[in-house]
Amino acid sequence: MIRFDHEGYVLNEEVDKWAQNYSILAVPNSIFDGGYEQIVGNYPILLTNALNNCGNRDVADISADITVSWLGSGTIQVDITIENNDNSEYNGHIRACITEIISRYDTYYGNPYHFGFLDYAFNKDITIAAGGTYSDSVIWDGNEHYDNHGDDFGDIEPDNIQVTMGIINDDNGYADESVMGRIGENNPPYEPNNPSPPNGGTNIDIEADLSWQCSDPDGDSLKFDVYFGSTNPPPQVSWKQSEKSYDPGTMEYETAYYWKIVAWDNQNATSSGPTWSFNVREKGVENQAPEVYIVKPEKGLYLGDFKILPRFIRFSKIFGSITIEAIASDEDSGIEKVEFYINGILKGTDTDAPYTYGWKRSLFSFSFFGIFIIKVVAYDKEGLTAQDIKLTRKIF
């Protein structure tokens, strides 16, 4: 958001109000997830860790759709739908920001800003009952909205507008969900990927669930058709479900199963994944434990997330924050979760590969001689575990 013009005067009143909520005293200033993480100054080295910390935290089970339509003459329509998938009432605040992808405002060096804020499409409190849905729509006419120079926004171009909505939790002030919409040609979802059980897996448990990953290049919310069975091609068993998992029930021993996922975005564009397969284990054959390895940090000297010197010491030495990374695999039931421990204390859990935890050492943490024990524990979907341990020295 662009708060001041080149003379230091407030350019947009809404931006000024927003900035006061976050005590922004310097620029550049990057705020993530409604203030959960904040980077003051131009320090891209801190970006990865901030994003990982936001991605690994627990959030309410909220999903949202946003559609932006061009009505002509500098006017757009914004439609939103928010679903509360939790079993309790949700109270929050929505901010839907109308931005220009290439801004009309320039930096001090004469280059245009990107995603420059113009106005809010929505800026309001919401309450959604357990399992309920909230919908709203607004028509925004750029000819009727102005910056502090007195210039209206009636000259906006449809291919240069993006509306980004954040849903802020009333309890902690942090974002639970964000979606964005643009005017123009829609892109289909990415191909469904990362199947569990893994493609070609053997010795799979008869009670295993199916799960997968999928996202959309336009930020659209997705629905999924599930095809599953012991014949190839498999029959359809679920239609446009929201969850990225499916319970096929109890399967037969010593049987090959086939499955496929078709993803739908909110504009009915589709993307079909490949047909995956796995084999259920023989009756009486035991499930095998998973494997897990810490791949970062390794031996060497790190400045934040960047390794700057090779393996010249017995273990890693870290200055600043770092993202711990682990590789986990299981040929039977698949990986359920990966836990990250520092000196025996659980610090984070990740359920999706790549498995990471953003480690920001507290000023009040203690370790003899600055040496910390990193332990990573992987769980498969039947509860078996494996672990890997590394020693590291962290300076601050």
Coordinates of C-alpha atoms in Angstrom, one line a residue:
M1 CA 0.0 0.0 0.0
I2 CA 1.2 3.5 -0.9
R3 CA 0.7 5.8 2.1
F4 CA 2.5 9.1 1.1
D5 CA 3.1 11.0 -2.1
H6 CA 6.5 12.4 -3.1
E7 CA 6.1 15.5 -1.0
G8 CA 5.3 13.4 2.1
Y9 CA 1.6 14.1 2.2
V10 CA -1.0 11.4 2.8
L11 CA -2.0 10.0 -0.6
N12 CA -4.9 7.8 0.5
E13 CA -6.9 8.1 3.7
E14 CA -7.8 4.4 3.8
V15 CA -4.1 3.4 3.6
D16 CA -3.3 5.9 6.3
K17 CA -5.9 4.4 8.7
W18 CA -4.6 0.9 7.9
A19 CA -1.0 1.9 8.5
Q20 CA -1.8 3.3 11.9
N21 CA -3.1 -0.1 13.0
Y22 CA 0.3 -1.6 12.5
S23 CA 2.5 1.2 13.8
I24 CA 4.4 1.5 10.5
L25 CA 7.2 4.0 11.2
A26 CA 9.6 3.1 8.4
V27 CA 9.6 2.0 4.7
P28 CA 9.7 -0.5 3.2
N29 CA 7.6 -2.4 5.7
S30 CA 6.2 -5.9 4.9
I31 CA 3.3 -7.2 6.9
F32 CA 2.2 -10.9 6.6
D33 CA -1.1 -12.5 7.6
G34 CA -2.5 -9.4 9.4
G35 CA 0.7 -8.7 11.4
Y36 CA 1.7 -12.3 12.4
E37 CA 5.1 -11.5 10.8
Q38 CA 6.6 -8.1 10.0
I39 CA 9.8 -7.2 8.2
V40 CA 11.0 -3.6 8.6
G41 CA 13.5 -2.6 6.0
N42 CA 14.8 -4.1 2.8
Y43 CA 15.8 -7.6 4.0
P44 CA 14.8 -10.2 1.5
I45 CA 16.9 -12.8 3.4
L46 CA 14.1 -12.8 6.0
L47 CA 11.3 -13.4 3.5
T48 CA 11.4 -17.2 3.3
N49 CA 11.4 -17.6 7.1
A50 CA 8.4 -15.2 7.5
L51 CA 6.4 -17.0 4.9
N52 CA 7.1 -20.4 6.4
N53 CA 6.2 -19.2 9.8
C54 CA 2.8 -18.0 8.5
G55 CA 2.2 -21.1 6.5
N56 CA 2.9 -23.4 9.5
R57 CA 0.6 -21.8 12.0
D58 CA -2.9 -23.0 12.9
V59 CA -5.8 -21.2 11.3
A60 CA -9.6 -21.5 11.3
D61 CA -11.1 -23.8 8.7
I62 CA -12.4 -21.0 6.4
S63 CA -12.6 -21.1 2.6
A64 CA -13.5 -18.3 0.3
D65 CA -14.3 -17.4 -3.4
I66 CA -14.0 -14.0 -5.1
T67 CA -15.1 -13.1 -8.6
V68 CA -14.3 -9.7 -10.2
S69 CA -16.4 -8.6 -13.3
W70 CA -15.9 -5.7 -15.6
L71 CA -19.0 -3.5 -16.1
G72 CA -17.4 -0.9 -18.3
S73 CA -16.6 2.9 -17.7
G74 CA -14.3 2.3 -14.8
T75 CA -16.8 0.1 -12.9
I76 CA -16.4 -3.4 -11.5
Q77 CA -18.5 -5.8 -9.6
V78 CA -17.0 -7.9 -6.8
D79 CA -18.8 -11.1 -5.6
I80 CA -17.6 -13.0 -2.5
T81 CA -18.6 -16.2 -0.8
I82 CA -17.0 -17.4 2.5
E83 CA -17.7 -20.8 4.0
N84 CA -17.2 -21.6 7.7
N85 CA -16.1 -25.3 7.8
D86 CA -15.6 -25.4 11.6
N87 CA -18.2 -26.6 14.1
S88 CA -18.3 -23.3 15.9
E89 CA -19.4 -19.7 15.0
Y90 CA -16.7 -17.6 13.2
N91 CA -16.3 -13.9 13.9
G92 CA -13.9 -11.9 11.8
H93 CA -13.3 -8.9 9.5
I94 CA -12.9 -8.9 5.8
R95 CA -10.8 -6.5 3.8
A96 CA -11.0 -6.7 0.0
C97 CA -8.5 -4.4 -1.6
I98 CA -8.9 -3.0 -5.1
T99 CA -5.4 -2.7 -6.6
E100 CA -3.7 -1.8 -9.8
I101 CA -1.3 -4.4 -10.9
I102 CA 1.0 -1.7 -12.4
S103 CA 0.2 1.3 -10.2
R104 CA -0.5 4.8 -11.5
Y105 CA 1.8 6.0 -8.7
D106 CA 5.6 6.0 -9.1
T107 CA 8.4 5.4 -6.7
Y108 CA 11.0 8.2 -6.0
Y109 CA 13.1 6.7 -8.8
G110 CA 10.4 7.1 -11.4
N111 CA 9.4 3.4 -11.6
P112 CA 5.7 2.4 -11.0
Y113 CA 4.7 0.6 -7.9
H114 CA 3.0 -2.8 -8.2
F115 CA -0.4 -3.7 -6.8
G116 CA -1.0 -0.1 -5.7
F117 CA -4.1 0.2 -3.4
L118 CA -7.0 2.3 -4.7
D119 CA -9.9 1.5 -2.4
Y120 CA -11.7 -1.2 -0.4
A121 CA -14.4 -3.3 -2.1
F122 CA -15.3 -4.6 1.4
N123 CA -14.0 -3.5 4.8
K124 CA -16.5 -4.9 7.4
D125 CA -17.1 -7.3 10.3
I126 CA -18.7 -10.7 9.5
T127 CA -20.2 -13.5 11.6
I128 CA -20.7 -16.9 10.1
A129 CA -22.6 -19.7 11.9
A130 CA -21.0 -23.1 12.3
G131 CA -21.1 -24.8 8.9
G132 CA -22.6 -21.6 7.4
T133 CA -21.9 -19.5 4.3
Y134 CA -21.6 -15.7 3.9
S135 CA -22.1 -14.1 0.5
D136 CA -22.0 -10.5 -0.6
S137 CA -21.7 -8.4 -3.7
V138 CA -20.7 -4.8 -4.4
I139 CA -20.5 -2.6 -7.5
W140 CA -17.6 -0.2 -7.3
D141 CA -17.5 2.8 -9.7
G142 CA -14.0 4.3 -9.9
N143 CA -15.5 7.6 -11.1
E144 CA -16.9 8.1 -7.6
H145 CA -13.7 7.4 -5.6
Y146 CA -10.7 9.7 -5.2
D147 CA -7.2 9.9 -3.8
N148 CA -6.1 12.9 -1.7
H149 CA -5.0 14.8 -4.8
G150 CA -8.6 14.9 -5.9
D151 CA -8.1 12.5 -8.8
D152 CA -10.7 9.8 -9.4
F153 CA -10.2 6.2 -10.5
G154 CA -12.5 6.2 -13.5
D155 CA -9.6 5.5 -15.9
I156 CA -8.8 2.0 -14.5
E157 CA -8.2 -0.7 -17.1
P158 CA -9.8 -4.1 -16.8
D159 CA -6.6 -6.1 -17.4
N160 CA -4.8 -4.1 -14.7
I161 CA -7.1 -4.7 -11.7
Q162 CA -6.7 -7.3 -9.0
V163 CA -8.9 -7.6 -5.9
T164 CA -7.3 -9.3 -2.9
M165 CA -9.4 -10.2 0.1
G166 CA -8.1 -11.2 3.6
I167 CA -10.3 -12.7 6.3
I168 CA -9.0 -11.6 9.7
N169 CA -9.8 -13.6 12.9
D170 CA -11.3 -11.4 15.7
D171 CA -9.7 -13.5 18.4
N172 CA -6.0 -12.9 17.4
G173 CA -6.1 -10.3 14.6
Y174 CA -4.4 -12.5 12.1
A175 CA -5.5 -13.7 8.7
D176 CA -7.2 -17.1 8.4
E177 CA -7.7 -17.0 4.6
S178 CA -6.9 -14.9 1.6
V179 CA -8.1 -15.0 -2.0
M180 CA -7.6 -12.9 -5.1
G181 CA -9.5 -12.3 -8.3
R182 CA -8.7 -10.6 -11.6
I183 CA -10.7 -9.5 -14.6
G184 CA -9.9 -11.5 -17.7
E185 CA -9.2 -15.0 -19.0
N186 CA -9.5 -17.6 -16.3
N187 CA -6.8 -20.3 -16.0
P188 CA -7.6 -23.9 -15.0
P189 CA -6.4 -25.4 -11.8
Y190 CA -3.0 -27.0 -11.7
E191 CA -2.9 -30.7 -12.1
P192 CA -3.6 -32.7 -8.8
N193 CA -0.4 -34.0 -7.4
N194 CA 1.4 -35.6 -4.3
P195 CA -0.9 -38.6 -3.9
S196 CA -1.1 -40.6 -0.7
P197 CA -0.9 -43.5 -0.8
P198 CA 2.0 -42.9 -3.2
N199 CA 1.6 -43.9 -6.9
G200 CA 2.9 -47.5 -7.2
G201 CA 2.8 -48.0 -3.4
T202 CA 2.8 -51.5 -2.0
N203 CA 1.9 -53.0 1.3
I204 CA -0.9 -50.4 1.8
D205 CA -3.2 -50.8 4.8
I206 CA -6.8 -51.8 4.1
E207 CA -8.0 -48.7 6.1
A208 CA -5.9 -46.1 4.3
D209 CA -7.4 -42.8 3.2
L210 CA -6.7 -41.1 -0.1
S211 CA -5.2 -37.6 -0.1
W212 CA -3.7 -35.2 -2.6
Q213 CA -2.5 -31.6 -3.2
C214 CA -3.8 -29.1 -5.8
S215 CA -3.9 -25.3 -6.2
D216 CA -5.1 -22.7 -8.7
P217 CA -2.9 -20.1 -10.6
D218 CA -5.7 -17.5 -10.2
G219 CA -6.2 -18.2 -6.5
D220 CA -9.7 -19.7 -7.1
S221 CA -11.1 -22.1 -4.5
L222 CA -11.4 -25.7 -5.8
K223 CA -13.8 -28.6 -5.8
F224 CA -12.8 -32.2 -6.6
D225 CA -14.3 -35.2 -8.3
V226 CA -12.9 -38.5 -7.0
Y227 CA -12.6 -41.6 -9.1
F228 CA -11.7 -44.9 -7.2
G229 CA -11.9 -48.6 -7.7
S230 CA -10.3 -51.9 -8.4
T231 CA -10.8 -51.5 -12.2
N232 CA -8.9 -49.2 -14.6
P233 CA -10.3 -46.7 -15.4
P234 CA -11.9 -46.3 -12.0
P235 CA -15.5 -45.3 -11.5
Q236 CA -16.5 -41.9 -10.0
V237 CA -17.3 -42.1 -6.3
S238 CA -17.5 -38.4 -5.2
W239 CA -18.7 -35.2 -6.9
K240 CA -17.2 -31.7 -6.3
Q241 CA -16.1 -32.2 -2.7
S242 CA -14.1 -29.4 -1.0
E243 CA -11.7 -31.7 1.0
K244 CA -8.4 -32.9 -0.4
S245 CA -9.0 -36.3 1.1
Y246 CA -11.4 -39.3 0.6
D247 CA -12.2 -42.3 2.8
P248 CA -12.7 -45.3 0.5
G249 CA -13.8 -47.5 3.4
T250 CA -12.2 -50.9 4.1
M251 CA -10.4 -52.3 1.1
E252 CA -9.6 -55.9 0.1
Y253 CA -6.3 -57.5 0.9
E254 CA -3.9 -58.3 -1.9
T255 CA -5.9 -56.0 -4.3
A256 CA -4.7 -53.4 -6.8
Y257 CA -6.6 -50.1 -6.6
Y258 CA -6.7 -47.2 -9.1
W259 CA -7.7 -43.6 -8.5
K260 CA -7.8 -40.2 -10.1
I261 CA -8.7 -36.6 -9.1
V262 CA -10.4 -34.0 -11.3
A263 CA -10.1 -30.4 -10.0
W264 CA -12.7 -27.7 -10.7
D265 CA -12.3 -24.0 -10.0
N266 CA -15.2 -21.6 -9.3
Q267 CA -15.5 -20.7 -13.0
N268 CA -15.9 -24.4 -13.9
A269 CA -12.5 -24.8 -15.5
T270 CA -11.1 -28.3 -14.8
S271 CA -7.8 -30.1 -14.6
S272 CA -7.5 -33.9 -14.5
G273 CA -4.7 -35.7 -12.7
P274 CA -3.2 -39.0 -13.9
T275 CA -4.5 -42.3 -12.8
W276 CA -2.6 -43.5 -9.8
S277 CA -2.4 -47.0 -8.4
F278 CA -1.4 -48.9 -5.3
N279 CA -1.5 -52.4 -3.9
V280 CA -3.1 -53.4 -0.6
R281 CA -0.8 -55.6 1.5
E282 CA -1.3 -59.3 2.1
K283 CA -3.2 -60.3 5.2
G284 CA -0.8 -60.5 8.2
V285 CA 2.0 -58.5 6.6
E286 CA 3.1 -55.7 8.9
N287 CA 3.2 -52.0 8.0
Q288 CA 6.7 -50.6 7.7
A289 CA 7.9 -47.5 9.5
P290 CA 8.5 -44.3 7.5
E291 CA 11.9 -42.7 6.7
V292 CA 12.9 -39.1 7.6
Y293 CA 16.0 -37.1 7.1
I294 CA 17.0 -33.5 8.1
V295 CA 18.4 -31.9 5.0
K296 CA 18.7 -28.3 6.3
P297 CA 20.7 -27.3 8.2
E298 CA 23.7 -29.4 7.2
K299 CA 27.3 -29.0 8.2
G300 CA 28.4 -25.4 7.5
L301 CA 27.9 -21.8 8.3
Y302 CA 24.5 -20.2 7.8
L303 CA 23.5 -16.6 7.7
G304 CA 19.8 -16.9 8.1
D305 CA 18.5 -19.2 5.4
F306 CA 21.6 -19.0 3.3
K307 CA 24.6 -21.3 3.6
I308 CA 27.7 -19.1 3.1
L309 CA 30.5 -21.5 4.0
P310 CA 30.9 -25.2 3.3
R311 CA 31.3 -28.1 5.7
F312 CA 34.3 -27.1 7.7
I313 CA 33.0 -27.8 11.2
R314 CA 31.5 -30.8 13.0
F315 CA 28.0 -29.5 12.9
S316 CA 26.1 -26.5 11.5
K317 CA 26.5 -22.9 12.9
I318 CA 23.6 -20.5 12.4
F319 CA 23.4 -16.7 12.6
G320 CA 19.8 -15.5 12.8
S321 CA 16.6 -17.3 11.8
I322 CA 16.5 -20.4 9.5
T323 CA 14.0 -22.7 7.9
I324 CA 14.5 -26.3 9.0
E325 CA 13.8 -28.7 6.2
A326 CA 13.2 -32.5 6.3
I327 CA 12.4 -35.2 3.7
A328 CA 10.0 -37.9 4.8
S329 CA 8.6 -40.9 2.9
D330 CA 6.5 -44.0 3.5
E331 CA 5.9 -46.6 0.9
D332 CA 2.9 -48.1 2.8
S333 CA 0.3 -45.8 4.2
G334 CA 1.9 -42.4 3.4
I335 CA 3.1 -39.6 5.7
E336 CA 0.5 -38.2 8.2
K337 CA 2.7 -35.5 9.7
V338 CA 6.2 -34.4 10.6
E339 CA 7.0 -32.8 14.0
F340 CA 9.9 -30.5 14.7
Y341 CA 11.6 -30.4 18.1
I342 CA 14.2 -28.0 19.5
N343 CA 15.9 -29.4 22.7
G344 CA 13.1 -31.8 23.2
I345 CA 10.3 -29.2 22.9
L346 CA 7.8 -29.5 20.1
K347 CA 8.0 -26.3 18.0
G348 CA 6.0 -27.0 14.9
T349 CA 4.1 -29.6 12.8
D350 CA 3.8 -29.8 9.0
T351 CA 1.4 -32.2 7.2
D352 CA 2.4 -31.4 3.6
A353 CA 5.7 -31.9 1.7
P354 CA 8.1 -30.1 1.6
Y355 CA 8.2 -30.4 5.4
T356 CA 9.6 -27.3 7.1
Y357 CA 9.7 -25.2 10.3
G358 CA 10.8 -21.6 10.6
W359 CA 13.1 -21.4 13.6
K360 CA 13.3 -18.0 15.2
R361 CA 15.2 -18.3 18.5
S362 CA 13.7 -16.5 21.4
L363 CA 15.7 -14.1 23.4
F364 CA 14.8 -16.2 26.5
S365 CA 15.8 -19.6 25.1
F366 CA 18.7 -21.3 26.7
S367 CA 21.2 -23.9 25.7
F368 CA 24.6 -24.9 27.0
F369 CA 27.4 -23.3 24.8
G370 CA 24.7 -22.2 22.3
I371 CA 24.3 -25.8 21.1
F372 CA 20.8 -27.0 20.2
I373 CA 19.4 -30.4 19.4
I374 CA 17.1 -30.5 16.4
K375 CA 14.9 -33.6 16.2
V376 CA 12.4 -34.4 13.5
V377 CA 9.8 -37.1 13.9
A378 CA 7.8 -38.5 11.0
Y379 CA 4.5 -40.3 11.5
D380 CA 2.9 -42.5 8.9
K381 CA -0.9 -42.8 8.6
E382 CA -0.9 -45.9 10.8
G383 CA 1.0 -44.3 13.7
L384 CA 4.5 -45.7 13.1
T385 CA 7.3 -43.2 13.5
A386 CA 10.9 -42.5 12.5
Q387 CA 13.2 -39.7 13.6
D388 CA 16.4 -37.9 12.7
I389 CA 18.5 -35.8 15.0
K390 CA 21.2 -33.1 14.4
L391 CA 23.3 -30.9 16.6
T392 CA 23.6 -27.2 15.7
R393 CA 25.0 -24.0 17.2
K394 CA 22.8 -21.0 17.0
I395 CA 24.2 -17.6 17.7
F396 CA 21.0 -15.5 17.9

